[in-house]
N, CA, C and O atoms as CSV, one atom per row, in Angstrom:
chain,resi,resn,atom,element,x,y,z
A,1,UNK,N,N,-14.879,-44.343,-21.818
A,1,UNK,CA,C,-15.060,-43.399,-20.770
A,1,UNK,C,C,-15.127,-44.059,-19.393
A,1,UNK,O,O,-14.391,-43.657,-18.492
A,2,UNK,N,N,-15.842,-44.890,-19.238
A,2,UNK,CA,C,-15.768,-46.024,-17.601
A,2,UNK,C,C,-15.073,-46.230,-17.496
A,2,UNK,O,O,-14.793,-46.118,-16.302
A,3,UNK,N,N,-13.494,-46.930,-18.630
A,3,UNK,CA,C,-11.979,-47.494,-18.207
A,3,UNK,C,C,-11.469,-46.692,-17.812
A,3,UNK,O,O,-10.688,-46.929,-16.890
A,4,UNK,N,N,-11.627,-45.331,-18.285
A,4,UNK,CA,C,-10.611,-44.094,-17.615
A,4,UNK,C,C,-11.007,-43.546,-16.241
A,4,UNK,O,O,-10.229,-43.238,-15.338
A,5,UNK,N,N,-12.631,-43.459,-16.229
A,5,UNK,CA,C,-13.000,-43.051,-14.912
A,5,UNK,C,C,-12.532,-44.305,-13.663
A,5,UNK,O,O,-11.905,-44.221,-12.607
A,6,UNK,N,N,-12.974,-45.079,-14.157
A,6,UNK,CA,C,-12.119,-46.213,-12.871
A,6,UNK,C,C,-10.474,-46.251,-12.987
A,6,UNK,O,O,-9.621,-46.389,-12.110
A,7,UNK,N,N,-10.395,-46.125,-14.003
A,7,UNK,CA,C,-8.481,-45.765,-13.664
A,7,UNK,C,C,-8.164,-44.779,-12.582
A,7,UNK,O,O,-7.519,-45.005,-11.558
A,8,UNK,N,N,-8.679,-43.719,-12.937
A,8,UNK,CA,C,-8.645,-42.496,-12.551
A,8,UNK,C,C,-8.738,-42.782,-10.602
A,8,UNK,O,O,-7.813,-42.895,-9.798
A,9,UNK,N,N,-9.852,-42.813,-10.439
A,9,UNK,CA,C,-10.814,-43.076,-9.455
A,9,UNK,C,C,-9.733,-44.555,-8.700
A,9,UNK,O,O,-9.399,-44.153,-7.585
A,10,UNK,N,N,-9.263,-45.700,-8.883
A,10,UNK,CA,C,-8.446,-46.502,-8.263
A,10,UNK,C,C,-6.952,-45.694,-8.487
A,10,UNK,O,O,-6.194,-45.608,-7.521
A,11,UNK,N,N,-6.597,-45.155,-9.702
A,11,UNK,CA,C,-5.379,-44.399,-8.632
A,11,UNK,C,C,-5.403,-43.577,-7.233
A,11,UNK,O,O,-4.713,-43.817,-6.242
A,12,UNK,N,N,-6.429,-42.482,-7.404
A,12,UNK,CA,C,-6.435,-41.704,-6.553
A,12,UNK,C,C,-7.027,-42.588,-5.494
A,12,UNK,O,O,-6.449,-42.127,-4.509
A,13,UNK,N,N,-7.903,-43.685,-4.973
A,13,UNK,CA,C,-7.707,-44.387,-3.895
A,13,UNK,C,C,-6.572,-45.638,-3.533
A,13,UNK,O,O,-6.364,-46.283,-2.505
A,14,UNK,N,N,-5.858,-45.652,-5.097
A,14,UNK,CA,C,-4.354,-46.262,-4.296
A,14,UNK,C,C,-3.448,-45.424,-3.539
A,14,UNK,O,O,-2.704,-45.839,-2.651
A,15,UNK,N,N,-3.547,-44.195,-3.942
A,15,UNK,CA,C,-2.397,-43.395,-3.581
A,15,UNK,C,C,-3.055,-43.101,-2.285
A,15,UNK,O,O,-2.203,-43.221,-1.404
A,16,UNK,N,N,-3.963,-42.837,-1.894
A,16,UNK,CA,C,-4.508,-42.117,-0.656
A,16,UNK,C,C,-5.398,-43.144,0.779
A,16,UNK,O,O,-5.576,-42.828,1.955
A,17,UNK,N,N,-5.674,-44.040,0.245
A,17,UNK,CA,C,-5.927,-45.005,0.826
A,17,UNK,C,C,-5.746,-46.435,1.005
A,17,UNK,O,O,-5.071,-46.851,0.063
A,18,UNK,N,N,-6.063,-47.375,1.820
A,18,UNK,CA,C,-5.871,-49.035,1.356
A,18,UNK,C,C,-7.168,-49.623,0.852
A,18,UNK,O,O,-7.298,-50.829,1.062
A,19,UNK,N,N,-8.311,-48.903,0.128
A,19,UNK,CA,C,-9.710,-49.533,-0.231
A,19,UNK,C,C,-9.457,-50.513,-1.342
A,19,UNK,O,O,-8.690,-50.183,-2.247
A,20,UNK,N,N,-9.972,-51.560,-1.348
A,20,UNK,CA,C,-9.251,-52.860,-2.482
A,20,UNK,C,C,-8.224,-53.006,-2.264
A,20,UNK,O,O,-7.779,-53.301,-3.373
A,21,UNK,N,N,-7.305,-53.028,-1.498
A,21,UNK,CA,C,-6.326,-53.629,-1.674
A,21,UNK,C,C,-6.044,-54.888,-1.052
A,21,UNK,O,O,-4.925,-55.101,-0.586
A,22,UNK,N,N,-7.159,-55.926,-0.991
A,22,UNK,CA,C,-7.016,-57.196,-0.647
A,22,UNK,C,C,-8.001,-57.831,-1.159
A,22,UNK,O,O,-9.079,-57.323,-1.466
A,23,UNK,N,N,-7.662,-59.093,-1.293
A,23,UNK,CA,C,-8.571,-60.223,-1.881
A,23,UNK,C,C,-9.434,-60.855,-1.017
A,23,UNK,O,O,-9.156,-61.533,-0.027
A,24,UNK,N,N,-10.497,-60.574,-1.477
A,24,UNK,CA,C,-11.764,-61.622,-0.596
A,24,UNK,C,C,-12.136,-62.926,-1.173
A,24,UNK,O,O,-12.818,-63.765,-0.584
A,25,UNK,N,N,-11.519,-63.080,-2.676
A,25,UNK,CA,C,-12.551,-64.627,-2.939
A,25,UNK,C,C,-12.237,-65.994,-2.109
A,25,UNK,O,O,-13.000,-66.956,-2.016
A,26,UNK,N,N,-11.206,-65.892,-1.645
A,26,UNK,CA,C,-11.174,-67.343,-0.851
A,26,UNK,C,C,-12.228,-67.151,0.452
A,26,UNK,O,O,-12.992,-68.030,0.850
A,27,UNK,N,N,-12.122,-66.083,0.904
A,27,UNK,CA,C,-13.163,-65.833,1.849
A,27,UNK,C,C,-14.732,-65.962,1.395
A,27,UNK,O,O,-15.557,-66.603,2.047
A,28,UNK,N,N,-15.056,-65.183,0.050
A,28,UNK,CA,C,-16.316,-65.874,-0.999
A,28,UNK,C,C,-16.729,-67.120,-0.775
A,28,UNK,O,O,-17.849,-67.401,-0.350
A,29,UNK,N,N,-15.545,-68.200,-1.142
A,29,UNK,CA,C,-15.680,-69.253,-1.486
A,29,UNK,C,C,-16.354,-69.848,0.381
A,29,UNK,O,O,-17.536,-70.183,0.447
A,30,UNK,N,N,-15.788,-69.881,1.223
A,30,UNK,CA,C,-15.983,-70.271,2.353
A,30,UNK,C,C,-17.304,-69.811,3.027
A,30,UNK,O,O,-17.912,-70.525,3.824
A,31,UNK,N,N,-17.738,-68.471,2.624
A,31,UNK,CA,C,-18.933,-67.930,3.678
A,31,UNK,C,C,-19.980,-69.202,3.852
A,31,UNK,O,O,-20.432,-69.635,2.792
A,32,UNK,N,N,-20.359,-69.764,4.911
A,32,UNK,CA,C,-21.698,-70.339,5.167
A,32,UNK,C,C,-23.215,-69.986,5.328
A,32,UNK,O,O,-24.086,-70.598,5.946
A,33,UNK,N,N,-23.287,-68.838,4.607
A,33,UNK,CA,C,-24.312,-68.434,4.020
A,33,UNK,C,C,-24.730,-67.587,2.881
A,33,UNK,O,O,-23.884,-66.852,2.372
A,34,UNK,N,N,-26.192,-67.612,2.327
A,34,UNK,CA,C,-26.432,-66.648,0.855
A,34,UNK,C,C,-25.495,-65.341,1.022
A,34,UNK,O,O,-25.535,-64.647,2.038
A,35,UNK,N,N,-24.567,-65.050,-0.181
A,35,UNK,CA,C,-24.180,-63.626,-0.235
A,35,UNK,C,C,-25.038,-63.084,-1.724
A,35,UNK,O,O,-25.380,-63.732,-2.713
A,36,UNK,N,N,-25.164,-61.956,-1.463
A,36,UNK,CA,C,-26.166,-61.233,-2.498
A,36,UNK,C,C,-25.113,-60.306,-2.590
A,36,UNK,O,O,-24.806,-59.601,-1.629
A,37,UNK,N,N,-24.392,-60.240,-3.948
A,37,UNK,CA,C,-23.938,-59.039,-4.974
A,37,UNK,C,C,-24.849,-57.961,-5.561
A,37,UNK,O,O,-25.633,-58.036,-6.506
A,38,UNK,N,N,-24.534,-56.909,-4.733
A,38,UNK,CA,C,-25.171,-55.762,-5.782
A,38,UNK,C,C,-24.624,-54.352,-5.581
A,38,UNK,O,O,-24.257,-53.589,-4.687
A,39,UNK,N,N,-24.777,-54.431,-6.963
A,39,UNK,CA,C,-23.292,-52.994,-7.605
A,39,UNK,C,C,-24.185,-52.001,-8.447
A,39,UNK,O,O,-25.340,-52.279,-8.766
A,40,UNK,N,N,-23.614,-50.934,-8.747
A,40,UNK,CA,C,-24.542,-49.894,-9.847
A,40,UNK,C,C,-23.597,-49.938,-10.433
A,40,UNK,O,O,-22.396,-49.836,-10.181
A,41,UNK,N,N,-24.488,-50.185,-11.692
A,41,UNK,CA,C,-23.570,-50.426,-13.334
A,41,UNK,C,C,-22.640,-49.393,-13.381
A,41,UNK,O,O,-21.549,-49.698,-13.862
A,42,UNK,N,N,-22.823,-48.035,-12.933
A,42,UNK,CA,C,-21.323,-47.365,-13.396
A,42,UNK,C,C,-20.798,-46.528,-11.956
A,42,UNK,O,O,-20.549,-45.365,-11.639
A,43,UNK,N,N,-20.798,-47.918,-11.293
A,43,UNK,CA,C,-19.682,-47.545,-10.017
A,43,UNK,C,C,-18.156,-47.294,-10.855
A,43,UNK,O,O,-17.615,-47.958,-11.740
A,44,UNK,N,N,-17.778,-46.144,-10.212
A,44,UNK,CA,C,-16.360,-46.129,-10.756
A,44,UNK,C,C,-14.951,-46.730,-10.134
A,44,UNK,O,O,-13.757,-46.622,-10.414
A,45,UNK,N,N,-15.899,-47.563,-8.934
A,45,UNK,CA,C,-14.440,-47.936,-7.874
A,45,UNK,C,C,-14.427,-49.238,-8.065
A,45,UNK,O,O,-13.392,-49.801,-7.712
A,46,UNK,N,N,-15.632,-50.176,-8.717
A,46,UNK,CA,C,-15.672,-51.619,-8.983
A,46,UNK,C,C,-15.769,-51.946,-10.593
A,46,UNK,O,O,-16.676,-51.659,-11.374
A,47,UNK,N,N,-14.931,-52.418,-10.753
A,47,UNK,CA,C,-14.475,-53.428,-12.843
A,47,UNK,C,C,-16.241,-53.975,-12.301
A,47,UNK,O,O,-15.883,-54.434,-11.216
A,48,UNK,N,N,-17.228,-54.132,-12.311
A,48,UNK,CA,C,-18.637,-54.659,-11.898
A,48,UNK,C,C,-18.597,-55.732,-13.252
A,48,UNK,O,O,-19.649,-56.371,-13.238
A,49,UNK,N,N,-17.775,-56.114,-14.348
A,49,UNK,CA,C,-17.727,-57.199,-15.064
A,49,UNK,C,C,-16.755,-58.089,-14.634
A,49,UNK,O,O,-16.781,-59.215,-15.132
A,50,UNK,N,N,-15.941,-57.834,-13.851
A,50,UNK,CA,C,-15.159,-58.766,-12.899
A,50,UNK,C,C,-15.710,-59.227,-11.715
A,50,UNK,O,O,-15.845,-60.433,-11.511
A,51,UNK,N,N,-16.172,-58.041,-10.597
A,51,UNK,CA,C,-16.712,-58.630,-10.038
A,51,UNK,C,C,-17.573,-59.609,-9.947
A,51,UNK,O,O,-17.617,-60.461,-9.059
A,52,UNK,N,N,-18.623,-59.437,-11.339
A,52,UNK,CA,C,-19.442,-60.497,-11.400
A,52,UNK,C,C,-19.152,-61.678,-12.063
A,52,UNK,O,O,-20.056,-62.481,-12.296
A,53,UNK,N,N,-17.468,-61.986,-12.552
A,53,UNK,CA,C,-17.131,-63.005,-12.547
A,53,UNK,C,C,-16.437,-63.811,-11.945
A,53,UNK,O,O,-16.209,-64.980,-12.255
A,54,UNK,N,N,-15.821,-62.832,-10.459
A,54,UNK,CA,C,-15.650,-63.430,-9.594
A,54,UNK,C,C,-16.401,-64.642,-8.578
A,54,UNK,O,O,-16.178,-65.761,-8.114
A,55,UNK,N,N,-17.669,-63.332,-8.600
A,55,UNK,CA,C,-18.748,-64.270,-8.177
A,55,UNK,C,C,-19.419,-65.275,-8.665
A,55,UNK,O,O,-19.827,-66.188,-7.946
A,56,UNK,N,N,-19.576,-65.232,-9.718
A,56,UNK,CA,C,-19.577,-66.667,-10.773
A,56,UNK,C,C,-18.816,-67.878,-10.362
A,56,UNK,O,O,-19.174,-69.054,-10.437
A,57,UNK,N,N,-17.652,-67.357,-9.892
A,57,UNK,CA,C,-16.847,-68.848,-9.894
A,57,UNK,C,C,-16.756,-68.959,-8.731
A,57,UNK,O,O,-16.697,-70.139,-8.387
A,58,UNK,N,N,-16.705,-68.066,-7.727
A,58,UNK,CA,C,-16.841,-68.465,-6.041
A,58,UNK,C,C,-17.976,-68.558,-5.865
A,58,UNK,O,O,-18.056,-69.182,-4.807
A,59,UNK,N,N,-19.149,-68.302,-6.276
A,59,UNK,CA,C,-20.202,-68.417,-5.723
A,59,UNK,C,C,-21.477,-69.335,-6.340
A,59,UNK,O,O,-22.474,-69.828,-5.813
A,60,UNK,N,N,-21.027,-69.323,-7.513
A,60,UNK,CA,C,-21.744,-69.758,-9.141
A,60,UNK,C,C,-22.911,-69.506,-9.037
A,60,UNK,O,O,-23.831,-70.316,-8.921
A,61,UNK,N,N,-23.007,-67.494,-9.098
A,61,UNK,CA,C,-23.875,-66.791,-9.026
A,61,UNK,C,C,-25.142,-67.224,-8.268
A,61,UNK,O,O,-26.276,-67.144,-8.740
A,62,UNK,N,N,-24.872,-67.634,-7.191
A,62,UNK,CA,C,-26.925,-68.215,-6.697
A,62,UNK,C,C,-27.038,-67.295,-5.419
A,62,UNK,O,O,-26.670,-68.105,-4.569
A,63,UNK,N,N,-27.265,-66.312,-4.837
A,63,UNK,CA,C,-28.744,-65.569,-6.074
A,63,UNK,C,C,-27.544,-64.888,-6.902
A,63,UNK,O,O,-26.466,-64.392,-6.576
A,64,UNK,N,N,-28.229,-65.093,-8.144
A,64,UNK,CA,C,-27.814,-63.669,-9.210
A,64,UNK,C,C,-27.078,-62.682,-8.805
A,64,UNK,O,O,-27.162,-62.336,-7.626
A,65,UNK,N,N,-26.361,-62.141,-9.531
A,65,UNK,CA,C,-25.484,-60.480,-8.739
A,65,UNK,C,C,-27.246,-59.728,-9.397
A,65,UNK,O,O,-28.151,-60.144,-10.119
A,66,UNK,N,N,-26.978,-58.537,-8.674
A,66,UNK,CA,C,-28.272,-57.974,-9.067
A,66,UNK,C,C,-27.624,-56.205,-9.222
A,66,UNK,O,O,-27.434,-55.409,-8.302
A,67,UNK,N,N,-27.429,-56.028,-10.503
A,67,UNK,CA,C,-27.009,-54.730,-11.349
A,67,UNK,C,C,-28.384,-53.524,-11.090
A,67,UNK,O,O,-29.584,-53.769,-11.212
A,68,UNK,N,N,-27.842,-52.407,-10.764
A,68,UNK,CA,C,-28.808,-51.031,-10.429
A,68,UNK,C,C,-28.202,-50.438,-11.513
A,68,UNK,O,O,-27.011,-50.140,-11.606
A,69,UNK,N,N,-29.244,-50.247,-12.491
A,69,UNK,CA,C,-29.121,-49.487,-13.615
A,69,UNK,C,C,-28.436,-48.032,-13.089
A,69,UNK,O,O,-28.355,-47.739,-11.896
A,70,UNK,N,N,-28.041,-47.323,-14.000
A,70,UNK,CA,C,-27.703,-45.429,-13.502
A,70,UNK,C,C,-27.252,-45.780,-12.381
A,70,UNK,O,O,-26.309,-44.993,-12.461
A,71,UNK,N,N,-27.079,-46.295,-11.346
A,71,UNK,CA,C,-26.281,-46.316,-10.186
A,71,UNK,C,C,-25.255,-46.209,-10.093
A,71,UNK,O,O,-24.717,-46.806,-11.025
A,72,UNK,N,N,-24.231,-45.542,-9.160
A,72,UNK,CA,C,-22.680,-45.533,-9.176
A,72,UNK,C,C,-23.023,-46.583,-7.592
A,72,UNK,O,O,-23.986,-47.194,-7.129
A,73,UNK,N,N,-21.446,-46.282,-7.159
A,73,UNK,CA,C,-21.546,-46.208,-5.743
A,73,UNK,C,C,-22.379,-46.196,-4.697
A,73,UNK,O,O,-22.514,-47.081,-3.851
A,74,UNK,N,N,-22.949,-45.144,-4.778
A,74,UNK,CA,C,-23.798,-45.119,-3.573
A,74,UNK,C,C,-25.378,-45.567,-4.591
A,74,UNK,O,O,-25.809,-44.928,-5.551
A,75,UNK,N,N,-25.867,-46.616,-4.091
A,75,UNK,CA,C,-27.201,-47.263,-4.628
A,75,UNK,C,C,-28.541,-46.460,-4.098
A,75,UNK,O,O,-28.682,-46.157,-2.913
A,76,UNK,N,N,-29.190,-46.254,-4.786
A,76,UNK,CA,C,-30.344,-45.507,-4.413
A,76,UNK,C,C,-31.192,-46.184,-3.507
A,76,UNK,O,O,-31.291,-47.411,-3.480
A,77,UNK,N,N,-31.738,-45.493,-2.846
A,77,UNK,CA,C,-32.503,-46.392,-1.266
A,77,UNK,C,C,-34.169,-45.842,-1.990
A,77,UNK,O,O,-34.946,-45.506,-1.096
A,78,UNK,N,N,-34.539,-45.769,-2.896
A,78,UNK,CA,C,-35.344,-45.763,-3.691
A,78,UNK,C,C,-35.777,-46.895,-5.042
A,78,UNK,O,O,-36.645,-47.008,-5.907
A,79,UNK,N,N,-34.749,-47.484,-4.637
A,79,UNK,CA,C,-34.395,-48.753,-6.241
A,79,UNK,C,C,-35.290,-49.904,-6.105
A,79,UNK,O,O,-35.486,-50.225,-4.933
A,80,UNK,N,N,-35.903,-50.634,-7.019
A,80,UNK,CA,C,-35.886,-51.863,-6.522
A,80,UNK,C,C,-34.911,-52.969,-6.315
A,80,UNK,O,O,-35.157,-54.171,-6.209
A,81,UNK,N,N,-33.841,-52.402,-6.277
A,81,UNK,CA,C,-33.130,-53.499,-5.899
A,81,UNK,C,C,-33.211,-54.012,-4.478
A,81,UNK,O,O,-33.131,-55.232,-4.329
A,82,UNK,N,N,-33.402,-53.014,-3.107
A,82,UNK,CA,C,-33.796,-53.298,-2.011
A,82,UNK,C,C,-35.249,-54.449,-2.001
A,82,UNK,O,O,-35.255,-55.414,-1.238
A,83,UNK,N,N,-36.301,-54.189,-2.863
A,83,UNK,CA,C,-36.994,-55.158,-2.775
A,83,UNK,C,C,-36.894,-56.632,-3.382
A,83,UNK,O,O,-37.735,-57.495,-3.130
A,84,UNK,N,N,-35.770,-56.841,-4.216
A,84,UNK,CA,C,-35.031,-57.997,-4.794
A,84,UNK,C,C,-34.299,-58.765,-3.618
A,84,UNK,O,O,-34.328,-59.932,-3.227
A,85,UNK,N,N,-33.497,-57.391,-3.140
A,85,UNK,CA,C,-32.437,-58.938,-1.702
A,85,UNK,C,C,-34.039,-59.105,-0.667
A,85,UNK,O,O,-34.171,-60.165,-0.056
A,86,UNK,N,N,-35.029,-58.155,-0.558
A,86,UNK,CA,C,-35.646,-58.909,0.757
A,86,UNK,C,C,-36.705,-60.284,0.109
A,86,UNK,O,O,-37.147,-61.217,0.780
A,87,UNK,N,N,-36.872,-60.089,-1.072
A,87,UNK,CA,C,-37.645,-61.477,-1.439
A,87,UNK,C,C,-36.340,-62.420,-2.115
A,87,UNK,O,O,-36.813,-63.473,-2.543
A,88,UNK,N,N,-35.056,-62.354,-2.300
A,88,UNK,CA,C,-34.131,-63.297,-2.128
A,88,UNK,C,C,-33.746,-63.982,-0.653
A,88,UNK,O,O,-33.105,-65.013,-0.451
A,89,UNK,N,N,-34.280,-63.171,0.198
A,89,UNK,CA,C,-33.886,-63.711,1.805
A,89,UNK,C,C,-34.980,-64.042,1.927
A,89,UNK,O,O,-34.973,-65.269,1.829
A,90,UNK,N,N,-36.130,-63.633,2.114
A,90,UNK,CA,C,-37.253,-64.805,2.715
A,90,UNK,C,C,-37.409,-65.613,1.397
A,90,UNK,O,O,-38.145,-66.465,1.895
A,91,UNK,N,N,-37.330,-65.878,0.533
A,91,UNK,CA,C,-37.807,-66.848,-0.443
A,91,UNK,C,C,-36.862,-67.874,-0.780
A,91,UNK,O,O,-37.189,-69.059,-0.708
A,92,UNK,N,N,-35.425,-67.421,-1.234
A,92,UNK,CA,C,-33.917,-67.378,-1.588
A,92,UNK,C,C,-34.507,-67.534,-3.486
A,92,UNK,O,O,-33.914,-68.188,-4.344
A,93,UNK,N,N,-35.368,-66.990,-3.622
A,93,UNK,CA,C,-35.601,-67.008,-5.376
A,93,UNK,C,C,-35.234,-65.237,-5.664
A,93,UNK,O,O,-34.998,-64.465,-4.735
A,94,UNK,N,N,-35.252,-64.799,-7.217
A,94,UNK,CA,C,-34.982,-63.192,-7.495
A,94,UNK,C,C,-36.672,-62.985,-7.943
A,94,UNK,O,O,-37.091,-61.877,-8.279
């Protein structure tokens, strides 16, 4: 059911828009500072098992990607995941 909804969901933003349609990991690889990954497990516009192996190898995960359970897309401003990136930035630990 997720392979079809993201099928679904990246056709209709290939056909109608340019969202993804370019590569950032060489840019990954270069940033000069912490990047913090965080996706909701059933976003339908991000493969979120690719992404996080993208970041694995450009980034070799440090901090952690940090997964929002039930989350799509739009991440809840209720989650703890907001309190995860602010004690990854003042601390740089999860």
């Amino acid at each position: 059911g997720r392979a079809l909804r993201r099928a679904l969901m990246w056709t209709a933003m290939t056909a109608f828009t340019d969202y993804g349609n370019f590569d950032i990991t060489e840019a990954l690889r270069t940033i000069p500072v912490p990047v913090i990954l965080v996706l909701g497990a059933d976003d339908p516009t991000v493969d979120v098992e690719l992404a996080c192996r993208i970041f694995d190898q450009t980034r070799h995960s440090s901090p952690p990607p940090i997964i929002v359970p039930g989350a799509d897309h739009a991440l809840p401003p209720d989650s703890d995941w907001i309190n995860q990136v602010g004690v990854t930035l003042t601390t740089g630990r999860r």
